[in-house]
Amino acid sequence: MHIDPLEKKWAYATVGIAGLFVGIILIDALFHGINAPSNVETIDSASLHLSEEFDEDNLGVQLDENGNITIRMVAGRYGFYPKHITVPADTSLTFRWVSMDVLHGVHMPMTNMSTMIVPGYVAQVTTTLPKPGEYPLLCDEYCGIGHDHMWSNVSVVAKEHWTALAISTSKGRQDND
Amino acid sequence: MIDAVTKKLAFSHLWVAFGAFLLACFMGEYQVLERSGFIPAIESSAVYFASVSTHGVLMAFVLTTFFIMGFGYVVATTSLKQRIWNPQWAWAGFGISLFGTVLAAIPLLTGKASVLYTFYPPIIGHWMFYFGATLLIVGSWLWCVIMIMMMREWKQANPGAPVPLAMFATVGNALLWLWTSAGVALEVLFQLIPMALGWMDTLDPGLARTLFAWTLHPIVYFWLIPAYIAFYVFVPKQAGGYLFSDEIARAAFVVLIVFALPIGFHHLYMDPEQAKGWKLLHGVGTFVVSLPTFITGFTVIASLEIAGRLRGGKGLFGWIGSLPWRNPMVLSVILALLMLILGGFGGLVNASYAMNAMIHNTAWVPGHFHLIFAGTTVIMYFAIAYYLWPIMADKPLFSKDLALVQLWTWFIGMTILTTPWHVLGLLGQPRRISGVEYNSLLTLAWDPYELAMIFGGLVMLGSACLFVYNLAMTHRSQEVFEGEIEYAEPIHPVTDLPEYLNDFTLWNKVIAGLMAVSFGVPILQFFFMKTFGSSAWGF
Ligand code: HEM
Ligand SMILES: [Cu+2]
Ligand SMILES: [Cu+2]
């Protein structure tokens, strides 16, 4: 078998390039905890209203005793519920998404708040939103003829401002408008 | 000489492929127009999604599968100098696939299967669609068997001799396709068809997505391999030179085929039903499969350089100018490589999951795959067609100038179409929308890009028409053309080839092992975990 020396060098170089990328990804994953969003957790999408966690009263933004913020959202044709939420900027947020019907995806443009929402599973994403502002949440997977109409809104407000808001509203529930 | 049976088979397959392609290009242009919202009279989500579903199926399944089968028959008979093994089987395969296509087209065109070519349940379309798609695949399995049998016969007649590179790669692709299509076949047979017929009440969308991901990555290599075959076996000769290395080409095909399979979870990076460890494993494999593409780029460019220098090109880059740019095959490979380089950057972003989160399922994604698939891959399908047509029809190509114009306009149109498409993705536009309904200021920035896309699509549509026109007119010519398919010679003749670069038995076992590791637990988990099925939904 004949391999040209130049080709051999190129082969080593490409292995090196790919190795570099793999190395960065592995270091990020193993030492910095940067992973694709995953938590294999099942739920019965047909009876969300009977589940405690995703009961209508329990949806939206919640601040627990330890100061952790969890946002529970239901996706269904055609919207994300609650339709509007307000969250603090620069704070770790844990979103928990479920579908009540078909496959959806949710993306907050210009941010990495993105996940598929597969019926039967809870999709969980933890992220921090650096910039305050008004953002839409857009459905990014075909979910039926009304797919283009599937969106809702998020207000990201400065941290200081949000704390006051959270305290002024009753436990957990927020503008479910 | 190509025998009459092969010619007839090849023309039948290729005309189905290119007929589907042309029809789908019209749909593509309609889609960019409709989704822009500039012409209120044609606004209709229902028609739009019927159209995208049909466009996707025609391009991704019909154009590709029929093209690959037709081209495979030509490669097999001309490189092995053998007749087709069992032509009745070949015709049966053609008939089954064509019948399947028609069966699927009926619900697609009447809006009863607007489930897109990825048919993600629990949205369920008409059962005829799934039946038709299955038959299309079953027909192609007969082709796989014929390719494998022909290589086996040849090896028996020529013990120890190296199988011609073009055939080695074609059989590799047949094997790849058998493995690839198994995932979606399981999904369709055990989930979608029983559900569509009402035999089953619920299915697990997580399992369905996992099975589809099994297919979704390697299928793109199934489409791409004919382009790579042309890179290695036609381009060097057409450019006036030699293939840089036959052995390395084989090694590249082997790595491509083996590692294309166990890495499908990069399509599930954003999914909840698979754990992060499995995603990481598939992510690493994704970088392994980039290696043969780097190697291919090197070998092709090196082969072109040899040709350029043989033609008198001097200096570091002088050889590029002295390449025969007016040869359609050579022009195509140059344009294909340009699009591959652009698309490669995009691919790197998609493959790195931290960045992927920003662009996942945005307009970036169709922008990316139009560039690589409708660009790099399909432009090589054009090149192969321009090369085969005169030889198979025994008539000269209707117009070589038109062919060159066509290739350039495809490339230019593609650039105009896909650059704004990528930008729209970065600006947050989701893929697969039929219009912009969001009540958000963000969307104001989208309009100019949509306009550019309409123009790019129009250029491509014109180019597609020129292509089909040129081929059709070739049949009508009164002149006679005599030519044979010429396979490029390697600089160094292949002498002592190890058996693992001349046969797939070993690789088949390696694939089985890798698939068991990468998909075994992720599929079995659905049977051990407490899961909740979903009932069927319309669309
Ligand atoms: C005239 C040129 C073309 C135009 C204007 C065009 C336009 C489009 C548009 C607007 C979509 C919808 C994408 C979305 O919103 O997600 C689409 C989808 C698609 N196109 Fe094209 N296209 C063209 C040619 C091609 C070619 C040549 C191929 C491949 C050979 C191709 C393959 C696909 C596939 C597979 C989809 C389905 C995507 C999905 O279901 O998400 N297209 N095309
Ligand atoms: Cu949607
Ligand atoms: Cu892939």
JSON list of C-alpha atoms in Angstrom, two decimals, chain A residues 11 14-15 18, chain B residues 168-169 172 176 217-218 221 225 228 232 247-263 284-296 500-501 503-504 507 510-511 514:
[
{"chain": "A", "resi": 11, "resn": "ALA", "atom": "CA", "xyz": [-3.96, 13.17, 7.71]},
{"chain": "A", "resi": 14, "resn": "THR", "atom": "CA", "xyz": [-6.78, 16.75, 10.28]},
{"chain": "A", "resi": 15, "resn": "VAL", "atom": "CA", "xyz": [-6.73, 14.30, 13.17]},
{"chain": "A", "resi": 18, "resn": "ALA", "atom": "CA", "xyz": [-10.67, 17.20, 14.99]},
{"chain": "B", "resi": 168, "resn": "PHE", "atom": "CA", "xyz": [-16.09, -0.41, -4.06]},
{"chain": "B", "resi": 169, "resn": "ALA", "atom": "CA", "xyz": [-17.64, 2.90, -3.02]},
{"chain": "B", "resi": 172, "resn": "GLY", "atom": "CA", "xyz": [-20.20, 0.57, 0.40]},
{"chain": "B", "resi": 176, "resn": "LEU", "atom": "CA", "xyz": [-24.65, 1.99, 4.27]},
{"chain": "B", "resi": 217, "resn": "HIS", "atom": "CA", "xyz": [-27.40, 11.36, 9.78]},
{"chain": "B", "resi": 218, "resn": "PRO", "atom": "CA", "xyz": [-26.16, 8.52, 7.57]},
{"chain": "B", "resi": 221, "resn": "TYR", "atom": "CA", "xyz": [-23.90, 10.39, 3.35]},
{"chain": "B", "resi": 225, "resn": "ILE", "atom": "CA", "xyz": [-21.35, 9.39, -1.76]},
{"chain": "B", "resi": 228, "resn": "TYR", "atom": "CA", "xyz": [-17.58, 11.77, -3.75]},
{"chain": "B", "resi": 232, "resn": "TYR", "atom": "CA", "xyz": [-12.41, 10.50, -7.11]},
{"chain": "B", "resi": 247, "resn": "GLU", "atom": "CA", "xyz": [-5.87, 3.48, -1.38]},
{"chain": "B", "resi": 248, "resn": "ILE", "atom": "CA", "xyz": [-6.53, 6.63, 0.62]},
{"chain": "B", "resi": 249, "resn": "ALA", "atom": "CA", "xyz": [-9.78, 7.07, -1.29]},
{"chain": "B", "resi": 250, "resn": "ARG", "atom": "CA", "xyz": [-10.89, 3.63, -0.16]},
{"chain": "B", "resi": 251, "resn": "ALA", "atom": "CA", "xyz": [-9.90, 4.36, 3.41]},
{"chain": "B", "resi": 252, "resn": "ALA", "atom": "CA", "xyz": [-11.89, 7.61, 3.27]},
{"chain": "B", "resi": 253, "resn": "PHE", "atom": "CA", "xyz": [-15.00, 5.79, 2.01]},
{"chain": "B", "resi": 254, "resn": "VAL", "atom": "CA", "xyz": [-14.66, 3.14, 4.71]},
{"chain": "B", "resi": 255, "resn": "VAL", "atom": "CA", "xyz": [-14.39, 5.68, 7.53]},
{"chain": "B", "resi": 256, "resn": "LEU", "atom": "CA", "xyz": [-17.27, 7.66, 6.06]},
{"chain": "B", "resi": 257, "resn": "ILE", "atom": "CA", "xyz": [-19.51, 4.61, 5.90]},
{"chain": "B", "resi": 258, "resn": "VAL", "atom": "CA", "xyz": [-18.59, 3.13, 9.25]},
{"chain": "B", "resi": 259, "resn": "PHE", "atom": "CA", "xyz": [-18.74, 6.36, 11.26]},
{"chain": "B", "resi": 260, "resn": "ALA", "atom": "CA", "xyz": [-21.75, 7.88, 9.53]},
{"chain": "B", "resi": 261, "resn": "LEU", "atom": "CA", "xyz": [-23.95, 5.42, 11.36]},
{"chain": "B", "resi": 262, "resn": "PRO", "atom": "CA", "xyz": [-23.37, 5.58, 15.12]},
{"chain": "B", "resi": 263, "resn": "ILE", "atom": "CA", "xyz": [-23.59, 9.38, 15.48]},
{"chain": "B", "resi": 284, "resn": "VAL", "atom": "CA", "xyz": [-17.30, 12.90, 19.42]},
{"chain": "B", "resi": 285, "resn": "GLY", "atom": "CA", "xyz": [-18.15, 10.45, 16.61]},
{"chain": "B", "resi": 286, "resn": "THR", "atom": "CA", "xyz": [-19.42, 13.39, 14.59]},
{"chain": "B", "resi": 287, "resn": "PHE", "atom": "CA", "xyz": [-15.93, 14.84, 14.52]},
{"chain": "B", "resi": 288, "resn": "VAL", "atom": "CA", "xyz": [-14.48, 11.48, 13.47]},
{"chain": "B", "resi": 289, "resn": "VAL", "atom": "CA", "xyz": [-16.71, 11.46, 10.41]},
{"chain": "B", "resi": 290, "resn": "SER", "atom": "CA", "xyz": [-15.37, 14.88, 9.40]},
{"chain": "B", "resi": 291, "resn": "LEU", "atom": "CA", "xyz": [-11.95, 13.28, 8.77]},
{"chain": "B", "resi": 292, "resn": "PRO", "atom": "CA", "xyz": [-12.77, 11.55, 5.46]},
{"chain": "B", "resi": 293, "resn": "THR", "atom": "CA", "xyz": [-14.15, 14.84, 4.18]},
{"chain": "B", "resi": 294, "resn": "PHE", "atom": "CA", "xyz": [-10.87, 16.61, 4.98]},
{"chain": "B", "resi": 295, "resn": "ILE", "atom": "CA", "xyz": [-9.01, 13.77, 3.24]},
{"chain": "B", "resi": 296, "resn": "THR", "atom": "CA", "xyz": [-11.33, 13.93, 0.24]},
{"chain": "B", "resi": 500, "resn": "TYR", "atom": "CA", "xyz": [-10.00, -4.73, 4.53]},
{"chain": "B", "resi": 501, "resn": "LEU", "atom": "CA", "xyz": [-9.77, -2.12, 1.77]},
{"chain": "B", "resi": 503, "resn": "ASP", "atom": "CA", "xyz": [-14.15, -5.97, 1.08]},
{"chain": "B", "resi": 504, "resn": "PHE", "atom": "CA", "xyz": [-16.84, -4.98, 3.57]},
{"chain": "B", "resi": 507, "resn": "TRP", "atom": "CA", "xyz": [-16.64, -3.40, 8.34]},
{"chain": "B", "resi": 510, "resn": "VAL", "atom": "CA", "xyz": [-17.57, -3.20, 13.07]},
{"chain": "B", "resi": 511, "resn": "ILE", "atom": "CA", "xyz": [-20.76, -1.29, 12.23]},
{"chain": "B", "resi": 514, "resn": "LEU", "atom": "CA", "xyz": [-20.67, 0.38, 17.02]}
]
